[in-house]
PDB file of C-alpha atoms in Angstrom:
ATOM      1  CA  UNK A   1      66.174  15.969 -55.807  1.00  0.00           C
ATOM      2  CA  UNK A   2      69.303  16.270 -53.629  1.00  0.00           C
ATOM      3  CA  UNK A   3      70.996  18.273 -56.348  1.00  0.00           C
ATOM      4  CA  UNK A   4      67.964  20.572 -56.588  1.00  0.00           C
ATOM      5  CA  UNK A   5      67.943  21.202 -52.788  1.00  0.00           C
ATOM      6  CA  UNK A   6      71.658  21.932 -52.782  1.00  0.00           C
ATOM      7  CA  UNK A   7      71.148  24.348 -55.657  1.00  0.00           C
ATOM      8  CA  UNK A   8      68.333  26.027 -53.719  1.00  0.00           C
ATOM      9  CA  UNK A   9      70.607  26.522 -50.714  1.00  0.00           C
ATOM     10  CA  UNK A  10      73.347  27.971 -52.919  1.00  0.00           C
ATOM     11  CA  UNK A  11      70.839  30.319 -54.532  1.00  0.00           C
ATOM     12  CA  UNK A  12      69.580  31.629 -51.183  1.00  0.00           C
ATOM     13  CA  UNK A  13      69.846  35.418 -51.174  1.00  0.00           C
ATOM     14  CA  UNK A  14      72.025  37.237 -48.619  1.00  0.00           C
ATOM     15  CA  UNK A  15      68.839  38.764 -47.193  1.00  0.00           C
ATOM     16  CA  UNK A  16      67.239  35.358 -46.684  1.00  0.00           C
ATOM     17  CA  UNK A  17      70.412  34.053 -45.045  1.00  0.00           C
ATOM     18  CA  UNK A  18      70.469  37.067 -42.728  1.00  0.00           C
ATOM     19  CA  UNK A  19      66.799  36.486 -41.804  1.00  0.00           C
ATOM     20  CA  UNK A  20      67.554  32.844 -41.073  1.00  0.00           C
ATOM     21  CA  UNK A  21      70.479  33.772 -38.817  1.00  0.00           C
ATOM     22  CA  UNK A  22      68.345  36.387 -37.042  1.00  0.00           C
ATOM     23  CA  UNK A  23      65.582  33.827 -36.500  1.00  0.00           C
ATOM     24  CA  UNK A  24      68.071  31.304 -35.119  1.00  0.00           C
ATOM     25  CA  UNK A  25      69.501  33.923 -32.749  1.00  0.00           C
ATOM     26  CA  UNK A  26      65.990  34.686 -31.475  1.00  0.00           C
ATOM     27  CA  UNK A  27      65.314  30.956 -31.016  1.00  0.00           C
ATOM     28  CA  UNK A  28      68.552  30.551 -29.061  1.00  0.00           C
ATOM     29  CA  UNK A  29      67.653  33.480 -26.785  1.00  0.00           C
ATOM     30  CA  UNK A  30      64.203  32.048 -26.152  1.00  0.00           C
ATOM     31  CA  UNK A  31      65.568  28.573 -25.388  1.00  0.00           C
ATOM     32  CA  UNK A  32      67.961  30.166 -22.893  1.00  0.00           C
ATOM     33  CA  UNK A  33      65.058  32.027 -21.245  1.00  0.00           C
ATOM     34  CA  UNK A  34      63.084  28.776 -21.067  1.00  0.00           C
ATOM     35  CA  UNK A  35      65.993  27.048 -19.364  1.00  0.00           C
ATOM     36  CA  UNK A  36      66.277  29.878 -16.821  1.00  0.00           C
ATOM     37  CA  UNK A  37      62.494  29.973 -16.354  1.00  0.00           C
ATOM     38  CA  UNK A  38      62.369  26.246 -15.601  1.00  0.00           C
ATOM     39  CA  UNK A  39      65.082  26.683 -12.955  1.00  0.00           C
ATOM     40  CA  UNK A  40      63.083  29.497 -11.308  1.00  0.00           C
ATOM     41  CA  UNK A  41      59.892  27.409 -11.489  1.00  0.00           C
ATOM     42  CA  UNK A  42      61.611  24.445  -9.817  1.00  0.00           C
ATOM     43  CA  UNK A  43      62.937  26.624  -6.986  1.00  0.00           C
ATOM     44  CA  UNK A  44      59.505  28.120  -6.304  1.00  0.00           C
ATOM     45  CA  UNK A  45      57.872  24.683  -6.571  1.00  0.00           C
ATOM     46  CA  UNK A  46      60.173  23.488  -3.759  1.00  0.00           C
ATOM     47  CA  UNK A  47      59.150  26.518  -1.660  1.00  0.00           C
ATOM     48  CA  UNK A  48      55.481  25.634  -2.153  1.00  0.00           C
ATOM     49  CA  UNK A  49      55.977  22.056  -0.982  1.00  0.00           C
ATOM     50  CA  UNK A  50      58.128  23.133   1.983  1.00  0.00           C
ATOM     51  CA  UNK A  51      55.948  26.074   3.120  1.00  0.00           C
ATOM     52  CA  UNK A  52      55.327  25.958   6.869  1.00  0.00           C
ATOM     53  CA  UNK A  53      51.959  27.722   6.823  1.00  0.00           C
ATOM     54  CA  UNK A  54      49.045  28.313   4.440  1.00  0.00           C
ATOM     55  CA  UNK A  55      49.713  32.034   4.001  1.00  0.00           C
ATOM     56  CA  UNK A  56      53.288  31.393   2.872  1.00  0.00           C
ATOM     57  CA  UNK A  57      52.166  28.549   0.627  1.00  0.00           C
ATOM     58  CA  UNK A  58      49.592  30.779  -1.092  1.00  0.00           C
ATOM     59  CA  UNK A  59      52.254  33.446  -1.644  1.00  0.00           C
ATOM     60  CA  UNK A  60      54.597  30.957  -3.331  1.00  0.00           C
ATOM     61  CA  UNK A  61      51.718  29.485  -5.360  1.00  0.00           C
ATOM     62  CA  UNK A  62      50.988  32.954  -6.762  1.00  0.00           C
ATOM     63  CA  UNK A  63      54.662  33.247  -7.754  1.00  0.00           C
ATOM     64  CA  UNK A  64      54.512  29.764  -9.284  1.00  0.00           C
ATOM     65  CA  UNK A  65      51.462  30.727 -11.336  1.00  0.00           C
ATOM     66  CA  UNK A  66      53.276  33.776 -12.689  1.00  0.00           C
ATOM     67  CA  UNK A  67      56.261  31.649 -13.767  1.00  0.00           C
ATOM     68  CA  UNK A  68      54.122  28.988 -15.470  1.00  0.00           C
ATOM     69  CA  UNK A  69      52.338  31.719 -17.430  1.00  0.00           C
ATOM     70  CA  UNK A  70      55.715  32.915 -18.703  1.00  0.00           C
ATOM     71  CA  UNK A  71      56.663  29.389 -19.723  1.00  0.00           C
ATOM     72  CA  UNK A  72      53.296  28.893 -21.452  1.00  0.00           C
ATOM     73  CA  UNK A  73      53.913  32.005 -23.563  1.00  0.00           C
ATOM     74  CA  UNK A  74      57.317  30.612 -24.537  1.00  0.00           C
ATOM     75  CA  UNK A  75      55.624  27.287 -25.377  1.00  0.00           C
ATOM     76  CA  UNK A  76      53.267  29.009 -27.803  1.00  0.00           C
ATOM     77  CA  UNK A  77      56.230  30.626 -29.560  1.00  0.00           C
ATOM     78  CA  UNK A  78      58.149  27.340 -29.638  1.00  0.00           C
ATOM     79  CA  UNK A  79      55.147  25.554 -31.196  1.00  0.00           C
ATOM     80  CA  UNK A  80      54.974  28.204 -33.887  1.00  0.00           C
ATOM     81  CA  UNK A  81      58.685  27.856 -34.737  1.00  0.00           C
ATOM     82  CA  UNK A  82      58.507  24.062 -34.677  1.00  0.00           C
ATOM     83  CA  UNK A  83      55.801  24.198 -37.342  1.00  0.00           C
ATOM     84  CA  UNK A  84      57.793  26.550 -39.581  1.00  0.00           C
ATOM     85  CA  UNK A  85      59.746  25.402 -42.633  1.00  0.00           C
ATOM     86  CA  UNK A  86      62.326  28.106 -41.896  1.00  0.00           C
ATOM     87  CA  UNK A  87      63.658  26.105 -38.930  1.00  0.00           C
ATOM     88  CA  UNK A  88      65.691  23.049 -39.883  1.00  0.00           C
ATOM     89  CA  UNK A  89      66.771  21.627 -36.511  1.00  0.00           C
ATOM     90  CA  UNK A  90      63.555  21.324 -34.525  1.00  0.00           C
ATOM     91  CA  UNK A  91      64.783  18.904 -31.842  1.00  0.00           C
ATOM     92  CA  UNK A  92      65.745  21.635 -29.300  1.00  0.00           C
ATOM     93  CA  UNK A  93      62.327  23.241 -29.788  1.00  0.00           C
ATOM     94  CA  UNK A  94      60.474  19.969 -29.306  1.00  0.00           C
ATOM     95  CA  UNK A  95      62.511  19.170 -26.195  1.00  0.00           C
ATOM     96  CA  UNK A  96      61.829  22.658 -24.755  1.00  0.00           C
ATOM     97  CA  UNK A  97      58.113  22.183 -25.408  1.00  0.00           C
ATOM     98  CA  UNK A  98      58.108  18.808 -23.620  1.00  0.00           C
ATOM     99  CA  UNK A  99      59.961  20.346 -20.655  1.00  0.00           C
ATOM    100  CA  UNK A 100      57.415  23.180 -20.351  1.00  0.00           C
ATOM    101  CA  UNK A 101      54.502  20.752 -20.593  1.00  0.00           C
ATOM    102  CA  UNK A 102      55.989  18.643 -17.779  1.00  0.00           C
ATOM    103  CA  UNK A 103      56.123  21.755 -15.607  1.00  0.00           C
ATOM    104  CA  UNK A 104      52.529  22.575 -16.582  1.00  0.00           C
ATOM    105  CA  UNK A 105      51.453  19.150 -15.323  1.00  0.00           C
ATOM    106  CA  UNK A 106      53.274  19.715 -12.036  1.00  0.00           C
ATOM    107  CA  UNK A 107      51.535  23.072 -11.641  1.00  0.00           C
ATOM    108  CA  UNK A 108      48.132  21.478 -12.314  1.00  0.00           C
ATOM    109  CA  UNK A 109      48.734  19.056  -9.431  1.00  0.00           C
ATOM    110  CA  UNK A 110      49.487  21.938  -7.041  1.00  0.00           C
ATOM    111  CA  UNK A 111      46.535  23.963  -8.319  1.00  0.00           C
ATOM    112  CA  UNK A 112      44.151  20.998  -8.005  1.00  0.00           C
ATOM    113  CA  UNK A 113      45.321  20.279  -4.478  1.00  0.00           C
ATOM    114  CA  UNK A 114      44.745  23.898  -3.486  1.00  0.00           C
ATOM    115  CA  UNK A 115      41.266  24.003  -5.011  1.00  0.00           C
ATOM    116  CA  UNK A 116      40.327  20.680  -3.422  1.00  0.00           C
ATOM    117  CA  UNK A 117      41.307  21.940   0.013  1.00  0.00           C
ATOM    118  CA  UNK A 118      39.595  25.275  -0.511  1.00  0.00           C
ATOM    119  CA  UNK A 119      36.295  23.823  -1.656  1.00  0.00           C
ATOM    120  CA  UNK A 120      36.063  20.700   0.469  1.00  0.00           C
ATOM    121  CA  UNK A 121      33.197  20.597   2.958  1.00  0.00           C
ATOM    122  CA  UNK A 122      35.610  20.583   5.865  1.00  0.00           C
ATOM    123  CA  UNK A 123      37.509  23.508   4.403  1.00  0.00           C
ATOM    124  CA  UNK A 124      34.340  25.510   3.847  1.00  0.00           C
ATOM    125  CA  UNK A 125      33.100  24.739   7.348  1.00  0.00           C
ATOM    126  CA  UNK A 126      36.393  25.821   8.913  1.00  0.00           C
ATOM    127  CA  UNK A 127      36.483  28.939   6.789  1.00  0.00           C
ATOM    128  CA  UNK A 128      32.929  29.876   7.724  1.00  0.00           C
ATOM    129  CA  UNK A 129      33.573  29.408  11.435  1.00  0.00           C
ATOM    130  CA  UNK A 130      37.012  30.967  11.664  1.00  0.00           C
ATOM    131  CA  UNK A 131      37.097  33.801   9.125  1.00  0.00           C
ATOM    132  CA  UNK A 132      36.043  37.159  10.499  1.00  0.00           C
ATOM    133  CA  UNK A 133      35.062  40.157   8.336  1.00  0.00           C
ATOM    134  CA  UNK A 134      38.444  41.846   8.834  1.00  0.00           C
ATOM    135  CA  UNK A 135      40.327  38.779   7.616  1.00  0.00           C
ATOM    136  CA  UNK A 136      37.943  38.487   4.657  1.00  0.00           C
ATOM    137  CA  UNK A 137      38.639  42.134   3.768  1.00  0.00           C
ATOM    138  CA  UNK A 138      42.401  41.481   3.967  1.00  0.00           C
ATOM    139  CA  UNK A 139      42.059  38.436   1.691  1.00  0.00           C
ATOM    140  CA  UNK A 140      40.087  40.427  -0.869  1.00  0.00           C
ATOM    141  CA  UNK A 141      42.748  43.140  -0.772  1.00  0.00           C
ATOM    142  CA  UNK A 142      45.508  40.553  -1.222  1.00  0.00           C
ATOM    143  CA  UNK A 143      43.686  39.135  -4.236  1.00  0.00           C
ATOM    144  CA  UNK A 144      43.358  42.389  -6.129  1.00  0.00           C
ATOM    145  CA  UNK A 145      46.855  43.561  -5.185  1.00  0.00           C
ATOM    146  CA  UNK A 146      48.354  40.294  -6.465  1.00  0.00           C
ATOM    147  CA  UNK A 147      46.272  40.525  -9.660  1.00  0.00           C
ATOM    148  CA  UNK A 148      47.396  44.101 -10.224  1.00  0.00           C
ATOM    149  CA  UNK A 149      51.048  43.173  -9.655  1.00  0.00           C
ATOM    150  CA  UNK A 150      50.720  40.247 -12.081  1.00  0.00           C
ATOM    151  CA  UNK A 151      49.167  42.587 -14.664  1.00  0.00           C
ATOM    152  CA  UNK A 152      52.034  45.077 -14.303  1.00  0.00           C
ATOM    153  CA  UNK A 153      54.641  42.315 -14.583  1.00  0.00           C
ATOM    154  CA  UNK A 154      53.001  40.916 -17.717  1.00  0.00           C
ATOM    155  CA  UNK A 155      52.999  44.342 -19.352  1.00  0.00           C
ATOM    156  CA  UNK A 156      56.656  44.832 -18.383  1.00  0.00           C
ATOM    157  CA  UNK A 157      57.562  41.524 -20.002  1.00  0.00           C
ATOM    158  CA  UNK A 158      55.946  42.717 -23.234  1.00  0.00           C
ATOM    159  CA  UNK A 159      57.812  46.050 -22.998  1.00  0.00           C
ATOM    160  CA  UNK A 160      61.126  44.271 -22.361  1.00  0.00           C
ATOM    161  CA  UNK A 161      60.581  41.954 -25.313  1.00  0.00           C
ATOM    162  CA  UNK A 162      59.967  44.951 -27.578  1.00  0.00           C
ATOM    163  CA  UNK A 163      63.068  46.729 -26.217  1.00  0.00           C
ATOM    164  CA  UNK A 164      65.118  43.628 -26.979  1.00  0.00           C
ATOM    165  CA  UNK A 165      63.733  43.467 -30.515  1.00  0.00           C
ATOM    166  CA  UNK A 166      64.492  47.143 -31.193  1.00  0.00           C
ATOM    167  CA  UNK A 167      67.976  46.889 -29.667  1.00  0.00           C
ATOM    168  CA  UNK A 168      68.892  43.834 -31.729  1.00  0.00           C
ATOM    169  CA  UNK A 169      67.861  45.282 -35.079  1.00  0.00           C
ATOM    170  CA  UNK A 170      70.685  45.426 -37.622  1.00  0.00           C
ATOM    171  CA  UNK A 171      70.712  49.211 -37.772  1.00  0.00           C
ATOM    172  CA  UNK A 172      73.598  49.949 -35.444  1.00  0.00           C
ATOM    173  CA  UNK A 173      73.579  50.615 -31.708  1.00  0.00           C
ATOM    174  CA  UNK A 174      73.537  54.387 -32.191  1.00  0.00           C
ATOM    175  CA  UNK A 175      70.423  54.203 -34.339  1.00  0.00           C
ATOM    176  CA  UNK A 176      68.675  51.875 -31.857  1.00  0.00           C
ATOM    177  CA  UNK A 177      69.401  54.175 -28.918  1.00  0.00           C
ATOM    178  CA  UNK A 178      67.969  57.185 -30.769  1.00  0.00           C
ATOM    179  CA  UNK A 179      64.694  55.374 -31.436  1.00  0.00           C
ATOM    180  CA  UNK A 180      61.954  57.359 -29.590  1.00  0.00           C
ATOM    181  CA  UNK A 181      59.958  54.185 -29.008  1.00  0.00           C
ATOM    182  CA  UNK A 182      62.855  52.821 -26.965  1.00  0.00           C
ATOM    183  CA  UNK A 183      62.755  55.799 -24.603  1.00  0.00           C
ATOM    184  CA  UNK A 184      58.979  55.447 -24.276  1.00  0.00           C
ATOM    185  CA  UNK A 185      59.285  51.742 -23.367  1.00  0.00           C
ATOM    186  CA  UNK A 186      62.067  52.335 -20.839  1.00  0.00           C
ATOM    187  CA  UNK A 187      59.996  55.059 -19.139  1.00  0.00           C
ATOM    188  CA  UNK A 188      56.989  52.702 -19.079  1.00  0.00           C
ATOM    189  CA  UNK A 189      59.084  49.988 -17.419  1.00  0.00           C
ATOM    190  CA  UNK A 190      60.376  52.410 -14.768  1.00  0.00           C
ATOM    191  CA  UNK A 191      56.828  53.562 -13.963  1.00  0.00           C
ATOM    192  CA  UNK A 192      55.611  49.981 -13.691  1.00  0.00           C
ATOM    193  CA  UNK A 193      58.507  49.106 -11.362  1.00  0.00           C
ATOM    194  CA  UNK A 194      57.541  52.016  -9.080  1.00  0.00           C
ATOM    195  CA  UNK A 195      53.948  50.824  -8.985  1.00  0.00           C
ATOM    196  CA  UNK A 196      54.991  47.224  -8.237  1.00  0.00           C
ATOM    197  CA  UNK A 197      57.175  48.419  -5.336  1.00  0.00           C
ATOM    198  CA  UNK A 198      54.329  50.529  -3.946  1.00  0.00           C
ATOM    199  CA  UNK A 199      51.733  47.771  -4.287  1.00  0.00           C
ATOM    200  CA  UNK A 200      54.043  45.319  -2.515  1.00  0.00           C
ATOM    201  CA  UNK A 201      54.387  47.855   0.309  1.00  0.00           C
ATOM    202  CA  UNK A 202      50.589  48.262   0.483  1.00  0.00           C
ATOM    203  CA  UNK A 203      50.216  44.476   0.675  1.00  0.00           C
ATOM    204  CA  UNK A 204      52.813  44.227   3.436  1.00  0.00           C
ATOM    205  CA  UNK A 205      51.149  46.978   5.473  1.00  0.00           C
ATOM    206  CA  UNK A 206      47.742  45.315   5.113  1.00  0.00           C
ATOM    207  CA  UNK A 207      49.174  41.937   6.142  1.00  0.00           C
ATOM    208  CA  UNK A 208      50.782  43.602   9.183  1.00  0.00           C
ATOM    209  CA  UNK A 209      47.495  45.415   9.987  1.00  0.00           C
ATOM    210  CA  UNK A 210      49.195  48.802   9.696  1.00  0.00           C
ATOM    211  CA  UNK A 211      46.855  49.758   6.849  1.00  0.00           C
ATOM    212  CA  UNK A 212      43.138  48.964   6.739  1.00  0.00           C
ATOM    213  CA  UNK A 213      42.005  47.223   3.505  1.00  0.00           C
ATOM    214  CA  UNK A 214      39.172  49.734   3.038  1.00  0.00           C
ATOM    215  CA  UNK A 215      41.746  52.576   2.996  1.00  0.00           C
ATOM    216  CA  UNK A 216      43.219  51.045  -0.158  1.00  0.00           C
ATOM    217  CA  UNK A 217      39.875  50.649  -1.967  1.00  0.00           C
ATOM    218  CA  UNK A 218      40.200  53.927  -3.907  1.00  0.00           C
ATOM    219  CA  UNK A 219      43.674  52.818  -4.997  1.00  0.00           C
ATOM    220  CA  UNK A 220      42.166  49.711  -6.617  1.00  0.00           C
ATOM    221  CA  UNK A 221      40.186  51.783  -9.140  1.00  0.00           C
ATOM    222  CA  UNK A 222      43.192  53.996  -9.884  1.00  0.00           C
ATOM    223  CA  UNK A 223      45.470  51.015 -10.542  1.00  0.00           C
ATOM    224  CA  UNK A 224      42.923  49.259 -12.748  1.00  0.00           C
ATOM    225  CA  UNK A 225      42.568  52.478 -14.750  1.00  0.00           C
ATOM    226  CA  UNK A 226      46.361  52.741 -15.035  1.00  0.00           C
ATOM    227  CA  UNK A 227      46.669  49.161 -16.264  1.00  0.00           C
ATOM    228  CA  UNK A 228      44.073  49.845 -18.952  1.00  0.00           C
ATOM    229  CA  UNK A 229      45.226  53.286 -20.173  1.00  0.00           C
ATOM    230  CA  UNK A 230      48.930  53.697 -19.305  1.00  0.00           C
ATOM    231  CA  UNK A 231      49.971  53.505 -22.971  1.00  0.00           C
ATOM    232  CA  UNK A 232      47.026  55.304 -24.581  1.00  0.00           C
ATOM    233  CA  UNK A 233      47.220  58.284 -22.198  1.00  0.00           C
ATOM    234  CA  UNK A 234      50.920  58.136 -21.410  1.00  0.00           C
ATOM    235  CA  UNK A 235      51.419  61.726 -20.176  1.00  0.00           C
ATOM    236  CA  UNK A 236      48.509  61.525 -17.747  1.00  0.00           C
ATOM    237  CA  UNK A 237      50.400  58.968 -15.622  1.00  0.00           C
ATOM    238  CA  UNK A 238      53.795  60.713 -15.537  1.00  0.00           C
ATOM    239  CA  UNK A 239      54.099  60.649 -11.721  1.00  0.00           C
ATOM    240  CA  UNK A 240      53.348  57.204 -10.207  1.00  0.00           C
ATOM    241  CA  UNK A 241      53.566  58.579  -6.662  1.00  0.00           C
ATOM    242  CA  UNK A 242      50.414  60.691  -7.090  1.00  0.00           C
ATOM    243  CA  UNK A 243      48.193  57.630  -6.656  1.00  0.00           C
ATOM    244  CA  UNK A 244      49.666  56.806  -3.251  1.00  0.00           C
ATOM    245  CA  UNK A 245      49.974  60.269  -1.660  1.00  0.00           C
ATOM    246  CA  UNK A 246      46.803  60.016   0.456  1.00  0.00           C
ATOM    247  CA  UNK A 247      47.897  56.694   1.993  1.00  0.00           C
ATOM    248  CA  UNK A 248      51.107  58.015   3.657  1.00  0.00           C
ATOM    249  CA  UNK A 249      52.742  54.644   2.982  1.00  0.00           C
ATOM    250  CA  UNK A 250      56.292  55.598   3.964  1.00  0.00           C
ATOM    251  CA  UNK A 251      55.117  57.039   7.288  1.00  0.00           C
ATOM    252  CA  UNK A 252      53.033  53.935   8.058  1.00  0.00           C
ATOM    253  CA  UNK A 253      55.922  51.663   7.140  1.00  0.00           C
ATOM    254  CA  UNK A 254      58.289  53.589   9.424  1.00  0.00           C
ATOM    255  CA  UNK A 255      55.820  53.454  12.342  1.00  0.00           C
ATOM    256  CA  UNK A 256      55.325  49.721  11.843  1.00  0.00           C
ATOM    257  CA  UNK A 257      59.065  49.096  11.837  1.00  0.00           C
ATOM    258  CA  UNK A 258      59.511  51.118  15.023  1.00  0.00           C
ATOM    259  CA  UNK A 259      56.698  49.173  16.704  1.00  0.00           C
ATOM    260  CA  UNK A 260      58.306  45.934  15.569  1.00  0.00           C
ATOM    261  CA  UNK A 261      61.656  46.939  17.083  1.00  0.00           C
ATOM    262  CA  UNK A 262      60.034  47.975  20.384  1.00  0.00           C
ATOM    263  CA  UNK A 263      58.028  44.749  20.556  1.00  0.00           C
ATOM    264  CA  UNK A 264      61.125  42.649  20.045  1.00  0.00           C
ATOM    265  CA  UNK A 265      63.194  44.576  22.576  1.00  0.00           C
ATOM    266  CA  UNK A 266      60.396  44.621  25.199  1.00  0.00           C
ATOM    267  CA  UNK A 267      61.110  41.200  26.734  1.00  0.00           C
ATOM    268  CA  UNK A 268      64.684  42.276  27.515  1.00  0.00           C
ATOM    269  CA  UNK A 269      63.474  45.455  29.232  1.00  0.00           C
ATOM    270  CA  UNK A 270      60.875  43.529  31.248  1.00  0.00           C
ATOM    271  CA  UNK A 271      63.469  40.989  32.352  1.00  0.00           C
ATOM    272  CA  UNK A 272      65.715  43.782  33.609  1.00  0.00           C
ATOM    273  CA  UNK A 273      62.844  45.356  35.578  1.00  0.00           C
ATOM    274  CA  UNK A 274      61.974  41.986  37.127  1.00  0.00           C
ATOM    275  CA  UNK A 275      65.611  41.481  38.102  1.00  0.00           C
ATOM    276  CA  UNK A 276      65.688  44.891  39.803  1.00  0.00           C
ATOM    277  CA  UNK A 277      62.439  44.203  41.697  1.00  0.00           C
ATOM    278  CA  UNK A 278      63.675  40.810  42.838  1.00  0.00           C
ATOM    279  CA  UNK A 279      66.996  42.300  43.936  1.00  0.00           C
ATOM    280  CA  UNK A 280      65.200  45.016  45.920  1.00  0.00           C
ATOM    281  CA  UNK A 281      62.905  42.473  47.599  1.00  0.00           C
ATOM    282  CA  UNK A 282      65.851  40.266  48.446  1.00  0.00           C
ATOM    283  CA  UNK A 283      67.679  43.205  49.981  1.00  0.00           C
ATOM    284  CA  UNK A 284      64.610  44.165  51.993  1.00  0.00           C
ATOM    285  CA  UNK A 285      64.161  40.623  53.302  1.00  0.00           C
ATOM    286  CA  UNK A 286      67.823  40.568  54.321  1.00  0.00           C
ATOM    287  CA  UNK A 287      67.430  43.873  56.133  1.00  0.00           C
ATOM    288  CA  UNK A 288      64.284  42.682  57.950  1.00  0.00           C
ATOM    289  CA  UNK A 289      66.055  39.527  59.054  1.00  0.00           C
ATOM    290  CA  UNK A 290      69.040  41.523  60.330  1.00  0.00           C
ATOM    291  CA  UNK A 291      66.776  43.912  62.241  1.00  0.00           C
ATOM    292  CA  UNK A 292      64.892  41.034  63.852  1.00  0.00           C
ATOM    293  CA  UNK A 293      68.146  39.407  65.016  1.00  0.00           C
ATOM    294  CA  UNK A 294      69.333  42.643  66.683  1.00  0.00           C
ATOM    295  CA  UNK A 295      66.084  43.000  68.710  1.00  0.00           C
ATOM    296  CA  UNK A 296      66.376  39.441  70.054  1.00  0.00           C
TER     297      UNK A 296
END
């Protein structure tokens, strides 16, 4: 049997050997991404546990959820490779899977804690008594903006994976660069990045009450349409900025920053005015006292 296996290895065609090397290279890249993803997950997990307020904690939890989704996709790929006869050394794959599953358990604990707090009687009572309609509208806006951003990031990950596959094909760098699909994917990624930047600005302006949530309602439908059709009707979405023109985001952001600077410099100005008033009153009192002494 040993002799037969050795003979089989010797008889392996150059093409099969090349495929095996290519598969191993892809496995190595994925294992590296898993290692980096776990490091990012751990950093965000620490931010969640150390968050000083609920708003910040929810923000980090959303980031944590995005990272665990990435790791879960890697886990599915790792499981597939681990079950393949083409992979001989499966120990690194099994270890990577165990690592991801440990992180999944940690995320479940955070998620359960959040849901328990949100749906407890005390939590519901506090929410009902303290949440006004404006805050509810802001929360709804945050939810759909975060969902839209997650959707864009997920699509970008798929684009990037395809770019990597095309670029690594054994057809020469020149041939890969001339591939029209590569240009299409790179343009898609750039458009998505513009949308992510704009949506993050919209979210910041809503959080800072510089933009009313209802003013961004029309944008919600446009973004959902873009997420659904950006590849099927590619040319229709050539200019990402068109969706945001009516909101005047840059102008609102500039006004908000100016207001922030004025608000933070105001105490200094007030202190100077108070000092001047006090100095004038002191001088007046001194003058009155001097005048009174002369009359006596």
